[in-house]
CSV table of C-alpha atoms and ligand atoms in Angstrom, one decimal:
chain,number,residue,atom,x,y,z
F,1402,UNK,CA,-143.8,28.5,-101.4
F,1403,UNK,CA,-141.1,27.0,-102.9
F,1404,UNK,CA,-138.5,24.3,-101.3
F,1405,UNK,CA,-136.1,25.9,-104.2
F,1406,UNK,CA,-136.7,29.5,-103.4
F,1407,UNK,CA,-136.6,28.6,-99.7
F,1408,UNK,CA,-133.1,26.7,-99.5
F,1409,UNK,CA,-131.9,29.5,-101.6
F,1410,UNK,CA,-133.0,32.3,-98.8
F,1411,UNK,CA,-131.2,29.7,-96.5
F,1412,UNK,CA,-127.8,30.0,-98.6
F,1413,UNK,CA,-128.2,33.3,-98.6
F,1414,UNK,CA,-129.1,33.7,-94.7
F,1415,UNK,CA,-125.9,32.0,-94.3
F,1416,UNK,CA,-124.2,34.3,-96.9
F,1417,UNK,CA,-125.2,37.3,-95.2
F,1418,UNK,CA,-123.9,35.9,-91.4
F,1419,UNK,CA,-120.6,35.1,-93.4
F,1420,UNK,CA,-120.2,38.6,-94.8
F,1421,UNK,CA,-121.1,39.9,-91.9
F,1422,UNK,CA,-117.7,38.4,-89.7
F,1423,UNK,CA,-115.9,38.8,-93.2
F,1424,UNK,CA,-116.7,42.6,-93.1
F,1425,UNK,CA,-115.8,42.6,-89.2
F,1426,UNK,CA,-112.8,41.0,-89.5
F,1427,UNK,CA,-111.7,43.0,-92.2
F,1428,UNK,CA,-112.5,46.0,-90.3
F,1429,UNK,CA,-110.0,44.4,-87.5
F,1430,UNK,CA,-107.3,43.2,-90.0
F,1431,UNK,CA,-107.8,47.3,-91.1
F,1432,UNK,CA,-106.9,48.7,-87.7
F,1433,UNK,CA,-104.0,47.1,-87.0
F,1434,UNK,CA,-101.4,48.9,-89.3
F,1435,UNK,CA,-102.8,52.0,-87.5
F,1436,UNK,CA,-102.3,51.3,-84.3
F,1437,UNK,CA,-98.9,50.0,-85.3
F,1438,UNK,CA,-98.5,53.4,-86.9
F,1439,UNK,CA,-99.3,54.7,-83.3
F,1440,UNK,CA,-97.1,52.8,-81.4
F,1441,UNK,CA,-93.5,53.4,-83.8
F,1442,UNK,CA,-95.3,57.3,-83.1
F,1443,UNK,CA,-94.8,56.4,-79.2
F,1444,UNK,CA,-91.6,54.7,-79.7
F,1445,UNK,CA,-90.1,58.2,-81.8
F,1446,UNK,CA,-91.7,60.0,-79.0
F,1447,UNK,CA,-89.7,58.3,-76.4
F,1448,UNK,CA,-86.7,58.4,-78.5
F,1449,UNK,CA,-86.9,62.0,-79.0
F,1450,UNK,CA,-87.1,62.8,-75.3
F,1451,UNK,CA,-83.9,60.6,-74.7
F,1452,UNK,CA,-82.2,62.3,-77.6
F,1453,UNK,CA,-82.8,65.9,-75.5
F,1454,UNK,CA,-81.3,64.9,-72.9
F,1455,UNK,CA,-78.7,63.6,-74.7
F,1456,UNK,CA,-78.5,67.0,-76.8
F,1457,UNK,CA,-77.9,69.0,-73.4
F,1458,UNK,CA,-75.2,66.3,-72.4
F,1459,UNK,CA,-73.6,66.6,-75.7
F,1460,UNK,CA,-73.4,70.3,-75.7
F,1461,UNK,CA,-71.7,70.6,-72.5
F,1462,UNK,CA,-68.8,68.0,-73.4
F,1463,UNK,CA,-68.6,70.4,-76.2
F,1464,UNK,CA,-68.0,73.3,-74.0
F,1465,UNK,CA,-65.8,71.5,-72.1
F,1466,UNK,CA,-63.9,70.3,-75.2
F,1467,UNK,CA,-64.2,73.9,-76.2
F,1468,UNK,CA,-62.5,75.3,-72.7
F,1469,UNK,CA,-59.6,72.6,-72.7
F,1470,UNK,CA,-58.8,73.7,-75.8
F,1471,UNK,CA,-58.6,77.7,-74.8
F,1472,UNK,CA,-56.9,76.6,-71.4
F,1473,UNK,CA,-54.1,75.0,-73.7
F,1474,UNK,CA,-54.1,78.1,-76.2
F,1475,UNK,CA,-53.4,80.4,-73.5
F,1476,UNK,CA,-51.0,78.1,-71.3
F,1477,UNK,CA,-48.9,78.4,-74.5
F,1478,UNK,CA,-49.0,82.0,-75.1
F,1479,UNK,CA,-47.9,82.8,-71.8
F,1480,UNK,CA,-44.8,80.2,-71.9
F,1481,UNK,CA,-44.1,82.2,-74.8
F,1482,UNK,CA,-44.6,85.1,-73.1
F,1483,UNK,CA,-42.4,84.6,-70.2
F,1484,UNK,CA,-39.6,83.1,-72.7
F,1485,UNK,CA,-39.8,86.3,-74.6
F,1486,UNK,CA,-39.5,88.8,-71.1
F,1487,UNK,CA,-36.0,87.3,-70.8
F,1488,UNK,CA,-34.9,89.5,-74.1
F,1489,UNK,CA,-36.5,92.5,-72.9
F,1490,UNK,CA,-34.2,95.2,-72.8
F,1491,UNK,CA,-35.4,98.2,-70.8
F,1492,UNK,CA,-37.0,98.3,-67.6
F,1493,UNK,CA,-40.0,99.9,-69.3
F,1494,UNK,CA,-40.5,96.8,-71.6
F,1495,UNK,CA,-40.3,94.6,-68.9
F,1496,UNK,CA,-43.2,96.6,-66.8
F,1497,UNK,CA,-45.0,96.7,-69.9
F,1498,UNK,CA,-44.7,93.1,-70.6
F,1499,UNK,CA,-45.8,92.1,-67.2
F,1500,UNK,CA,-48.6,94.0,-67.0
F,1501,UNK,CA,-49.4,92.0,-70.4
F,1502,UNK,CA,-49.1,89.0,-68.8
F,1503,UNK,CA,-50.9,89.8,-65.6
F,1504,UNK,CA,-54.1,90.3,-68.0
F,1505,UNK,CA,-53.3,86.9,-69.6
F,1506,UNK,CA,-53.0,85.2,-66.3
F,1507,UNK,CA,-56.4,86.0,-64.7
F,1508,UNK,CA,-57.4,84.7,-68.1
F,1509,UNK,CA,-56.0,81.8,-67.7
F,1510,UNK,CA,-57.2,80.9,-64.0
F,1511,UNK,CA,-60.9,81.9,-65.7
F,1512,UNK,CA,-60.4,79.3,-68.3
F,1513,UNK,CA,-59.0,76.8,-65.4
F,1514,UNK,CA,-62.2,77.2,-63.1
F,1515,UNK,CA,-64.3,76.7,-66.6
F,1516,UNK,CA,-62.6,73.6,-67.4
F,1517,UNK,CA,-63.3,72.6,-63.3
F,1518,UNK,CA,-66.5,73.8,-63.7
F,1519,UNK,CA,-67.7,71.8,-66.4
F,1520,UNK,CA,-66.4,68.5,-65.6
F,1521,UNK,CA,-68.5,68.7,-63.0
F,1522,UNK,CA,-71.1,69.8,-64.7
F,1523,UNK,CA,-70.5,66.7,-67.2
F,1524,UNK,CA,-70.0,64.3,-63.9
F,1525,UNK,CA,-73.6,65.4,-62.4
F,1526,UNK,CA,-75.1,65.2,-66.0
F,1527,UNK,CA,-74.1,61.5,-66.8
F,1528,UNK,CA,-76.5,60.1,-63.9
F,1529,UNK,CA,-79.7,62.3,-65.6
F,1530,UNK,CA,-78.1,60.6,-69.1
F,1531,UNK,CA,-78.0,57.1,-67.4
F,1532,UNK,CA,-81.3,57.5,-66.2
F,1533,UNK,CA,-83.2,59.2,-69.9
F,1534,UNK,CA,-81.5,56.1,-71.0
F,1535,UNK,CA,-82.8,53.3,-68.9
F,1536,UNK,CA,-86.3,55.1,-69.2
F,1537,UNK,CA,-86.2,55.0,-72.9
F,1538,UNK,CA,-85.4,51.1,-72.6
F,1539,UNK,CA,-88.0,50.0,-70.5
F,1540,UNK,CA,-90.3,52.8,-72.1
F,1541,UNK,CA,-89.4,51.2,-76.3
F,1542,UNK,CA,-89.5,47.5,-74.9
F,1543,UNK,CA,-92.5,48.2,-73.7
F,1544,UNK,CA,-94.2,49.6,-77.0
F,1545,UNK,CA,-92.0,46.9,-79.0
F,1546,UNK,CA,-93.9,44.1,-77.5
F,1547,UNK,CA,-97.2,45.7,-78.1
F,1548,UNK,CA,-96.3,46.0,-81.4
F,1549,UNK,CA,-95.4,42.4,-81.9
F,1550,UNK,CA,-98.4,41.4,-80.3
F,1551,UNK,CA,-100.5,43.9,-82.5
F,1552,UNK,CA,-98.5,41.6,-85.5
F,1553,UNK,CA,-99.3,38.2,-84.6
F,1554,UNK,CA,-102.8,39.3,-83.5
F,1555,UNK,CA,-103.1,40.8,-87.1
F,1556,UNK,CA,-101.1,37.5,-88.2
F,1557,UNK,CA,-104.3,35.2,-87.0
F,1558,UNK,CA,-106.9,37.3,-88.0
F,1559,UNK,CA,-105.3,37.1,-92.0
F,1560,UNK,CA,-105.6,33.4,-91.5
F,1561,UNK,CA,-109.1,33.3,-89.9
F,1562,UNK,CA,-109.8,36.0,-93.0
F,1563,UNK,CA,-108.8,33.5,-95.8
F,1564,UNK,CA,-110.3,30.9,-94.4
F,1565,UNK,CA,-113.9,32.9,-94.5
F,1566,UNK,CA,-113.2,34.1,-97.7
F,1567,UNK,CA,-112.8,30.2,-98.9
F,1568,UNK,CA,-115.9,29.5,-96.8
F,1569,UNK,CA,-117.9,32.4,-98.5
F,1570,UNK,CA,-116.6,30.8,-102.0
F,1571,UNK,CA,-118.3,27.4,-101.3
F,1572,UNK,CA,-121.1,29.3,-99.8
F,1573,UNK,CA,-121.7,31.2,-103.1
F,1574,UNK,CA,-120.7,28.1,-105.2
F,1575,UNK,CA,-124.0,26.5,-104.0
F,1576,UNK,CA,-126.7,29.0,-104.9
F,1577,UNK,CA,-128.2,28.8,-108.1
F,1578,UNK,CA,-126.4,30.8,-111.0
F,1579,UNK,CA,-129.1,33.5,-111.1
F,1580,UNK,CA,-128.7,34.6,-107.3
F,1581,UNK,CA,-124.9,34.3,-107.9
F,1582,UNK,CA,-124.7,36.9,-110.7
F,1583,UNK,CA,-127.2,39.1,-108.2
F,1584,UNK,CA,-125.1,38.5,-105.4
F,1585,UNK,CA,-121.9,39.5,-106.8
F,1586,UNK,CA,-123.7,42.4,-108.8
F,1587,UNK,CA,-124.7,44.1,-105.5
F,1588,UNK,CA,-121.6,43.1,-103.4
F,1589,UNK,CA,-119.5,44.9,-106.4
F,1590,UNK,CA,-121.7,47.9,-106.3
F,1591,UNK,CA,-122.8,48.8,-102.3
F,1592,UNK,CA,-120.9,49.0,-99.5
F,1593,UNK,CA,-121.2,46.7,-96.9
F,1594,UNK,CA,-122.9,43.3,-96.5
F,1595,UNK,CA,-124.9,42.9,-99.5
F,1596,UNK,CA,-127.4,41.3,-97.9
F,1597,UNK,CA,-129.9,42.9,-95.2
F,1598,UNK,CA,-133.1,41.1,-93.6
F,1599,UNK,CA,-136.5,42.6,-94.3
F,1600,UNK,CA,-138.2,42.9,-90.8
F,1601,UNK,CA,-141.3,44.9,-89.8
F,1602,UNK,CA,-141.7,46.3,-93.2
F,1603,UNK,CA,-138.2,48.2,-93.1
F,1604,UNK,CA,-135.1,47.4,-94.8
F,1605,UNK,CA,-133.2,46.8,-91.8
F,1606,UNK,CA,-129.9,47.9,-93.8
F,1607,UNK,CA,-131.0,51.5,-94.6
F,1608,UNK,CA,-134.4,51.7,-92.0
F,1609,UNK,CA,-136.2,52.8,-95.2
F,1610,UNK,CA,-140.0,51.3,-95.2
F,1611,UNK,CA,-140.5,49.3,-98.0
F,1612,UNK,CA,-143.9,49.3,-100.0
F,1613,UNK,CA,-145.9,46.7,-98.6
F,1614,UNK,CA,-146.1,44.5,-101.9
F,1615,UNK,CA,-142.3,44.3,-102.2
F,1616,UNK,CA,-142.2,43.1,-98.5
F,1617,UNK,CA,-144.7,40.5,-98.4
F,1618,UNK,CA,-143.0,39.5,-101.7
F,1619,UNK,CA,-139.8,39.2,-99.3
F,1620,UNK,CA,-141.7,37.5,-97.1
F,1621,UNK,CA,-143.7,34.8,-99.0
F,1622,UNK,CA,-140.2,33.8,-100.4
F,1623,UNK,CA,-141.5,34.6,-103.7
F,1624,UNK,CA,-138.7,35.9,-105.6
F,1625,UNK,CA,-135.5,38.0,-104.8
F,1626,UNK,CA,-135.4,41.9,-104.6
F,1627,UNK,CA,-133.5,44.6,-104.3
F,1628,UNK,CA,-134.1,47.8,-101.0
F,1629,UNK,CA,-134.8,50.4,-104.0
F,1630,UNK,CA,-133.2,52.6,-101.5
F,1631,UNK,CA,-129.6,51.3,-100.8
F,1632,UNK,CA,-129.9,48.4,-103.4
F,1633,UNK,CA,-129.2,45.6,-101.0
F,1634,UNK,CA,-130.4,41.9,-101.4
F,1635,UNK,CA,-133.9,41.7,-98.6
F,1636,UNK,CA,-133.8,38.4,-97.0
F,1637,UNK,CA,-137.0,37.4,-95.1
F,1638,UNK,CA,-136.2,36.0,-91.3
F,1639,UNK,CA,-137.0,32.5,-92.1
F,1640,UNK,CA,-137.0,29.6,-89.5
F,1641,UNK,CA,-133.3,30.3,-87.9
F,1642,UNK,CA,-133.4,27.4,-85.8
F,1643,UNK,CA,-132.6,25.0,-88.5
F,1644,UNK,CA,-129.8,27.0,-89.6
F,1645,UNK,CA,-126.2,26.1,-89.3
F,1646,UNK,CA,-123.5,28.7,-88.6
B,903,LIG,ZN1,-132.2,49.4,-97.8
Protein backbone atom coordinates (compact mmCIF):
# COMPACT_ATOMS: atom_id res chain seq x y z
CA UNK A 1 0.00 0.00 0.00
CA UNK A 2 1.01 3.16 -0.54
CA UNK A 3 1.92 6.12 2.18
CA UNK A 4 0.89 8.45 -0.97
CA UNK A 5 -2.38 6.76 -1.76
CA UNK A 6 -3.00 6.40 1.98
CA UNK A 7 -2.51 10.19 3.12
CA UNK A 8 -4.60 10.95 0.14
CA UNK A 9 -7.71 8.66 1.44
CA UNK A 10 -6.90 10.65 4.73
CA UNK A 11 -7.42 14.22 2.89
CA UNK A 12 -10.27 12.91 1.55
CA UNK A 13 -11.70 11.23 4.85
CA UNK A 14 -11.44 14.63 6.08
CA UNK A 15 -12.97 16.06 2.89
CA UNK A 16 -15.94 14.00 3.11
CA UNK A 17 -16.56 14.95 7.31
CA UNK A 18 -16.13 18.68 5.96
CA UNK A 19 -18.81 18.33 3.33
CA UNK A 20 -20.73 16.60 5.29
CA UNK A 21 -21.38 19.80 8.20
CA UNK A 22 -21.02 21.99 4.90
CA UNK A 23 -24.05 20.21 3.43
CA UNK A 24 -25.86 20.32 7.00
CA UNK A 25 -25.30 23.71 7.57
CA UNK A 26 -26.34 24.67 4.33
CA UNK A 27 -29.44 22.70 4.80
CA UNK A 28 -29.90 24.99 8.12
CA UNK A 29 -28.81 28.38 6.50
CA UNK A 30 -31.76 26.98 3.82
CA UNK A 31 -34.51 26.81 6.34
CA UNK A 32 -34.32 29.89 7.86
CA UNK A 33 -35.90 32.28 5.14
CA UNK A 34 -38.78 29.73 5.48
CA UNK A 35 -39.56 29.82 8.71
CA UNK A 36 -39.19 33.59 8.45
CA UNK A 37 -41.65 33.35 5.72
CA UNK A 38 -43.89 31.51 8.36
CA UNK A 39 -43.59 33.78 10.99
CA UNK A 40 -44.42 37.43 8.83
CA UNK A 41 -47.49 34.62 7.72
CA UNK A 42 -48.32 34.60 11.63
CA UNK A 43 -47.72 38.14 12.13
CA UNK A 44 -50.40 39.01 8.83
CA UNK A 45 -52.59 36.52 10.54
CA UNK A 46 -52.67 38.42 13.73
CA UNK A 47 -52.95 41.61 11.93
CA UNK A 48 -55.82 40.45 9.95
CA UNK A 49 -57.83 39.41 13.05
CA UNK A 50 -57.20 42.88 14.63
CA UNK A 51 -58.12 44.56 11.38
CA UNK A 52 -61.80 42.68 11.80
CA UNK A 53 -62.40 43.86 14.67
CA UNK A 54 -61.49 47.01 13.68
CA UNK A 55 -63.70 46.63 10.45
CA UNK A 56 -66.92 46.09 12.71
CA UNK A 57 -65.82 49.16 14.94
CA UNK A 58 -65.40 51.22 11.92
CA UNK A 59 -68.66 50.32 10.41
CA UNK A 60 -70.62 51.27 13.32
CA UNK A 61 -68.98 54.97 13.66
CA UNK A 62 -70.12 54.96 10.15
CA UNK A 63 -73.60 54.39 11.00
CA UNK A 64 -73.46 56.61 13.66
CA UNK A 65 -71.90 59.29 11.46
CA UNK A 66 -74.55 58.14 9.00
CA UNK A 67 -77.60 58.76 11.76
CA UNK A 68 -76.26 62.26 13.03
CA UNK A 69 -76.25 63.23 9.82
CA UNK A 70 -80.19 62.22 9.03
CA UNK A 71 -81.06 63.46 12.66
CA UNK A 72 -79.68 66.94 11.38
CA UNK A 73 -81.41 66.56 7.87
CA UNK A 74 -84.67 66.14 9.41
CA UNK A 75 -84.28 68.59 12.48
CA UNK A 76 -84.07 71.09 9.64
CA UNK A 77 -86.93 70.10 7.54
CA UNK A 78 -89.17 70.34 10.32
CA UNK A 79 -87.88 74.04 11.52
CA UNK A 80 -88.79 74.66 8.10
CA UNK A 81 -91.76 73.06 8.35
CA UNK A 82 -93.17 74.71 11.37
CA UNK A 83 -91.85 78.28 9.89
CA UNK A 84 -93.79 77.60 6.79
CA UNK A 85 -97.34 76.52 8.97
CA UNK A 86 -97.30 80.19 10.06
CA UNK A 87 -98.35 81.28 6.21
CA UNK A 88 -100.92 78.68 6.04
CA UNK A 89 -104.02 80.14 5.10
CA UNK A 90 -106.99 77.79 5.62
CA UNK A 91 -107.81 75.70 8.45
CA UNK A 92 -107.55 72.71 5.97
CA UNK A 93 -103.81 73.55 5.17
CA UNK A 94 -103.02 73.78 8.57
CA UNK A 95 -104.60 70.11 9.42
CA UNK A 96 -102.94 69.02 6.47
CA UNK A 97 -99.61 70.34 7.34
CA UNK A 98 -99.66 68.94 10.85
CA UNK A 99 -100.52 65.71 10.06
CA UNK A 100 -97.25 66.15 7.69
CA UNK A 101 -95.29 67.02 10.42
CA UNK A 102 -96.61 64.52 12.89
CA UNK A 103 -95.18 61.76 10.33
CA UNK A 104 -91.87 63.67 10.31
CA UNK A 105 -91.74 63.88 14.04
CA UNK A 106 -91.91 60.11 14.97
CA UNK A 107 -89.20 60.21 12.31
CA UNK A 108 -87.24 62.26 13.94
CA UNK A 109 -87.45 60.61 17.63
CA UNK A 110 -86.51 57.19 15.47
CA UNK A 111 -83.37 58.86 14.19
CA UNK A 112 -82.79 60.28 17.88
CA UNK A 113 -82.88 56.76 19.65
CA UNK A 114 -80.56 55.51 16.58
CA UNK A 115 -78.09 58.12 17.23
CA UNK A 116 -78.50 56.99 21.28
CA UNK A 117 -78.36 53.69 20.30
CA UNK A 118 -75.28 53.68 18.55
CA UNK A 119 -73.11 55.58 20.75
CA UNK A 120 -73.53 53.09 22.85
CA UNK A 121 -72.97 50.64 20.72
CA UNK A 122 -69.60 52.58 19.81
CA UNK A 123 -68.90 53.05 23.78
CA UNK A 124 -69.27 49.11 24.45
CA UNK A 125 -67.23 48.34 21.17
CA UNK A 126 -64.10 50.45 22.06
CA UNK A 127 -63.18 47.99 25.14
CA UNK A 128 -63.44 44.72 22.48
CA UNK A 129 -61.15 47.32 20.13
CA UNK A 130 -58.73 48.08 23.12
CA UNK A 131 -58.53 44.65 23.83
CA UNK A 132 -57.93 43.08 19.67
CA UNK A 133 -55.42 45.70 20.05
CA UNK A 134 -53.37 44.84 23.02
CA UNK A 135 -53.64 41.18 21.77
CA UNK A 136 -52.22 41.90 18.44
CA UNK A 137 -49.20 43.66 20.42
CA UNK A 138 -48.20 41.11 22.62
CA UNK A 139 -49.27 38.55 19.86
CA UNK A 140 -46.63 40.56 16.75
CA UNK A 141 -43.88 41.26 19.55
CA UNK A 142 -43.98 37.96 20.20
CA UNK A 143 -43.42 36.55 16.44
CA UNK A 144 -41.02 39.77 15.95
CA UNK A 145 -38.55 38.46 18.27
CA UNK A 146 -38.67 35.01 16.91
CA UNK A 147 -37.99 36.40 13.83
CA UNK A 148 -34.98 38.32 14.91
CA UNK A 149 -33.75 35.48 16.62
CA UNK A 150 -34.43 33.18 13.46
CA UNK A 151 -31.90 36.30 11.82
CA UNK A 152 -28.97 36.28 13.95
CA UNK A 153 -29.21 32.50 14.30
CA UNK A 154 -29.12 32.49 10.46
CA UNK A 155 -26.49 35.40 10.89
CA UNK A 156 -23.92 32.85 12.69
CA UNK A 157 -24.48 29.98 10.77
CA UNK A 158 -23.37 32.27 7.33
CA UNK A 159 -20.27 32.94 9.34
CA UNK A 160 -19.67 29.31 10.60
CA UNK A 161 -20.60 28.47 6.58
CA UNK A 162 -17.68 30.63 5.14
CA UNK A 163 -15.52 29.70 7.40
CA UNK A 164 -16.04 25.70 6.29
CA UNK A 165 -16.07 26.67 2.95
CA UNK A 166 -12.37 28.34 3.51
CA UNK A 167 -11.53 25.17 5.50
CA UNK A 168 -12.84 22.81 2.61
CA UNK A 169 -10.51 25.21 0.21
CA UNK A 170 -7.30 24.32 2.07
CA UNK A 171 -8.58 20.94 2.46
CA UNK A 172 -8.80 20.48 -1.25
CA UNK A 173 -5.60 22.59 -1.90
CA UNK A 174 -3.65 19.73 -0.36
CA UNK A 175 -4.61 16.66 -2.30
CA UNK A 176 -2.76 15.83 -5.31
CA UNK A 177 -3.98 17.52 -8.65
CA UNK A 178 -5.43 14.29 -10.01
CA UNK A 179 -7.93 13.64 -6.93
CA UNK A 180 -8.66 17.42 -7.17
CA UNK A 181 -9.99 17.46 -10.71
CA UNK A 182 -11.99 14.08 -9.55
CA UNK A 183 -13.23 15.65 -6.62
CA UNK A 184 -14.55 18.67 -8.12
CA UNK A 185 -15.77 16.59 -11.17
CA UNK A 186 -18.17 14.50 -8.99
CA UNK A 187 -19.08 17.34 -6.48
CA UNK A 188 -20.19 19.36 -9.77
CA UNK A 189 -22.11 16.46 -11.10
CA UNK A 190 -24.07 14.45 -7.90
CA UNK A 191 -25.93 15.68 -5.31
CA UNK A 192 -24.77 15.54 -2.03
CA UNK A 193 -21.40 14.84 -0.40
CA UNK A 194 -19.31 13.61 -3.02
CA UNK A 195 -17.70 11.33 -1.04
CA UNK A 196 -19.30 8.07 0.56
CA UNK A 197 -17.31 5.19 2.60
CA UNK A 198 -17.24 1.77 1.08
CA UNK A 199 -18.26 -0.58 4.10
CA UNK A 200 -19.35 -4.22 3.93
CA UNK A 201 -19.20 -4.43 0.29
CA UNK A 202 -21.97 -1.63 -0.17
CA UNK A 203 -21.66 1.85 -1.25
CA UNK A 204 -22.86 3.28 1.89
CA UNK A 205 -24.17 6.48 -0.24
CA UNK A 206 -26.67 4.53 -2.50
CA UNK A 207 -26.65 0.80 -0.40
CA UNK A 208 -25.79 -0.60 -3.91
CA UNK A 209 -23.34 -3.72 -3.50
CA UNK A 210 -20.39 -3.15 -5.27
CA UNK A 211 -18.57 -6.00 -7.25
CA UNK A 212 -16.10 -7.47 -5.05
CA UNK A 213 -12.91 -6.43 -7.13
CA UNK A 214 -13.87 -2.79 -7.12
CA UNK A 215 -14.31 -3.05 -3.22
CA UNK A 216 -11.26 -4.72 -2.24
CA UNK A 217 -9.67 -2.18 -4.74
CA UNK A 218 -11.35 0.44 -2.26
CA UNK A 219 -10.10 -1.28 0.33
CA UNK A 220 -6.43 -2.05 -0.36
CA UNK A 221 -6.15 1.79 -1.08
CA UNK A 222 -5.19 0.91 -4.43
CA UNK A 223 -6.51 3.56 -6.56
CA UNK A 224 -9.64 5.82 -6.45
CA UNK A 225 -13.15 4.84 -7.90
CA UNK A 226 -16.25 5.91 -8.67
CA UNK A 227 -19.98 3.82 -6.99
CA UNK A 228 -20.97 2.97 -10.78
CA UNK A 229 -24.26 3.46 -9.38
CA UNK A 230 -24.61 7.12 -7.93
CA UNK A 231 -21.01 8.13 -9.17
CA UNK A 232 -19.68 9.11 -5.81
CA UNK A 233 -15.95 8.98 -4.68
CA UNK A 234 -15.69 5.24 -2.25
CA UNK A 235 -13.46 5.91 0.50
CA UNK A 236 -12.25 2.77 2.47
CA UNK A 237 -12.70 3.26 6.62
CA UNK A 238 -9.10 3.61 7.23
CA UNK A 239 -7.56 3.89 10.85
CA UNK A 240 -9.94 6.93 12.19
CA UNK A 241 -8.22 7.25 15.31
CA UNK A 242 -5.28 9.17 13.84
CA UNK A 243 -7.62 11.45 12.18
CA UNK A 244 -8.09 15.05 13.10
CA UNK A 245 -11.43 16.79 12.82
ZN1 LIG B 1 -23.27 4.57 -4.61
Amino acid sequence: MSNVLKDEYRVLTELKRTDEKVFRLKKELDQIPVEIADIEAEIQKSLDIYNGVKAQHDQIEKNLRKAESDLREKEDFLRKAESKMMEVKTNEEYQAALRENEGHKTAKGELEESVLNLISDIEKFKATLQQADSEHKVRSQKFNDAKKKLQEEGKSIQKSYEELLEKRKGVVASVSNEVRSLYEKVAAAVKGVPIVKAENGLCTGCHVKLRPQLFNEVLGLKSFHRCPSCGKILIAVIDETEQTT
